[in-house]
Amino acid sequence: MALASRLWRFLRVGRGAPGPRFPSGTPGSRGQCGLRPFRRSEVIGNARTFKSGLLFSALSYLGFETYHIISQAAVVHATAKEILEQADYLYESGETEKLYQLLTQYKESKDAELLWRLARALRDRAQLSRTSEEEKKLLVYEALEYAKRALEKDESSFAAHKWYAICISDVGDYEGIKVKIANAYIIKEHFEKAIELNPKDATSIHLMGIWCYTFAEMPWYQRRIAKMLFATPPSSTYEEALGYFHRAEQVDPNFYSKNLLLLGKTYLKLNNKKLASLWLMKAKDYPAHTEEDKQIQTEAAQLLTGL
């Protein structure tokens, strides 16, 4: 529209302005001042030349404006791409604070890819040990808001579904047991959608395994509350959880220390100490890149000692 309006203004310059003033001869004055009246063929020829020149100029202007707008769009696109690449690099490097500082500059963005990364960065900052409980709560709710915006912008983004579900789960810790159980249905729905959109994303599969594990080990009193509140409360089994954890490992072997730990813990729940020991040893020996990795190493070591 901006290009069309600029071209329209360009073309109106000739329409609104007075045309060329040709000398008009009266009968008997043909030789005065050395001027002669234009013949019809000359006037038509000049008009055609004028129109051709105007058309050429208009097309040139149109071409320039099109190039200018496309170039601007390319620059914006390239910049957005660079931001995403930088964000992913910082995330993989475990630079939580730097990632947070980078992405909080783009809170007004309408790009779903950037918004879900911002939600992830906010959540990761909330998980830092030095983050106070008050700040953690604020970050968790803020992360949910950006995850929701990402999903609204692009419902076909598997990552937006995944992080929306994760953030809803985090908020549940502050909302009470009734809300937490009610949210479980929504969480499961979005994890399943993320897996459907991208069956090769090991994290989404792993998170679906956690969902199953959580409800498989739900304490009896919570089950009782769930039955009082819902006709069919969410439920699952350790076998179902184990299936998702193994599936995640098949998609991307050793992608996450917690998946290794939960494989070991699930086998413990199923009284298979041999396989439990195998996966717990892998979790203990996993290279620690993050605070979470260190915590998982410690827990795995403790569980192995108990065996």
XYZ file of C-alpha atoms in Angstrom, residues 65-195:
131
model
C 10.541 1.595 -4.836
C 9.997 -2.169 -5.118
C 13.727 -2.801 -4.768
C 13.906 -0.422 -1.813
C 11.050 -2.087 0.067
C 12.307 -5.625 -0.633
C 15.790 -4.618 0.493
C 14.408 -3.212 3.748
C 12.425 -6.405 4.357
C 15.525 -8.506 3.678
C 17.506 -6.510 6.217
C 14.790 -6.936 8.875
C 14.558 -10.664 8.139
C 18.314 -11.098 8.305
C 18.445 -9.228 11.604
C 15.705 -11.420 13.114
C 17.525 -14.519 11.910
C 20.768 -13.345 13.489
C 18.992 -12.703 16.805
C 17.547 -16.226 16.823
C 20.928 -17.747 15.979
C 22.595 -15.775 18.758
C 19.840 -16.780 21.207
C 20.236 -20.464 20.343
C 24.008 -20.233 20.729
C 23.676 -18.666 24.197
C 21.094 -21.280 25.209
C 23.311 -24.179 24.123
C 26.238 -22.561 25.944
C 24.259 -22.310 29.178
C 24.578 -18.508 29.225
C 21.236 -17.964 30.970
C 21.800 -14.367 32.082
C 23.199 -13.194 28.729
C 20.316 -14.882 26.914
C 17.835 -13.149 29.201
C 19.461 -9.745 28.585
C 19.418 -10.315 24.817
C 15.793 -11.388 24.444
C 14.181 -8.973 26.888
C 14.989 -6.238 24.366
C 12.337 -7.734 22.067
C 9.313 -8.018 24.347
C 7.145 -6.208 21.787
C 8.026 -8.628 19.012
C 5.291 -10.378 17.033
C 7.584 -13.202 15.922
C 6.471 -16.517 17.442
C 9.985 -17.966 17.188
C 11.379 -15.095 19.207
C 8.499 -15.065 21.709
C 8.761 -18.703 22.751
C 12.518 -18.294 23.139
C 11.834 -15.313 25.393
C 9.431 -17.449 27.461
C 12.133 -20.094 27.755
C 14.744 -17.521 28.814
C 12.439 -16.116 31.499
C 11.757 -19.597 32.837
C 15.451 -20.511 32.832
C 16.247 -17.384 34.813
C 13.524 -18.317 37.290
C 15.238 -21.693 37.783
C 18.591 -20.190 38.801
C 19.512 -20.886 42.425
C 20.283 -17.212 43.076
C 16.800 -16.106 41.967
C 14.620 -15.139 44.935
C 11.228 -16.806 45.422
C 9.426 -13.535 44.798
C 11.288 -12.878 41.535
C 10.870 -16.498 40.482
C 7.088 -16.230 40.725
C 7.069 -13.043 38.628
C 9.304 -14.633 35.987
C 7.157 -17.779 35.819
C 3.964 -15.812 35.157
C 5.738 -13.552 32.664
C 7.097 -16.597 30.823
C 3.563 -17.976 30.495
C 2.380 -14.687 28.979
C 5.028 -14.765 26.247
C 4.501 -18.461 25.560
C 0.798 -17.736 25.106
C 1.567 -14.880 22.715
C 3.875 -17.139 20.705
C 1.109 -19.725 20.350
C -1.403 -17.065 19.295
C 0.992 -15.897 16.583
C 1.720 -19.372 15.221
C -0.312 -22.430 16.214
C 1.777 -24.575 13.864
C 4.924 -24.040 15.964
C 5.705 -27.214 17.905
C 8.035 -25.256 20.201
C 5.292 -22.757 21.052
C 3.016 -25.642 22.107
C 5.807 -27.235 24.117
C 6.801 -24.115 26.032
C 3.201 -23.077 26.601
C 2.604 -26.435 28.279
C 5.802 -26.142 30.345
C 4.894 -22.646 31.525
C 1.345 -23.669 32.461
C 2.842 -26.470 34.532
C 5.149 -24.008 36.326
C 2.292 -21.634 37.126
C 0.365 -24.556 38.623
C 2.799 -24.588 41.529
C 1.299 -21.262 42.656
C -2.354 -21.985 41.864
C -3.227 -24.868 44.170
C -4.021 -28.544 43.635
C -7.397 -28.007 41.930
C -5.989 -25.725 39.238
C -2.919 -27.891 38.839
C -4.979 -30.995 38.132
C -7.298 -29.088 35.794
C -4.281 -27.740 33.901
C -2.961 -31.276 33.468
C -5.421 -31.891 30.640
C -4.266 -28.737 28.835
C -0.611 -29.601 29.377
C -1.035 -33.091 27.950
C -2.925 -31.734 24.946
C -0.130 -29.324 24.036
C 2.670 -31.851 24.565
C 0.847 -34.274 22.278
C 0.379 -31.519 19.698
C 4.080 -30.644 19.863
C 4.978 -34.305 19.241
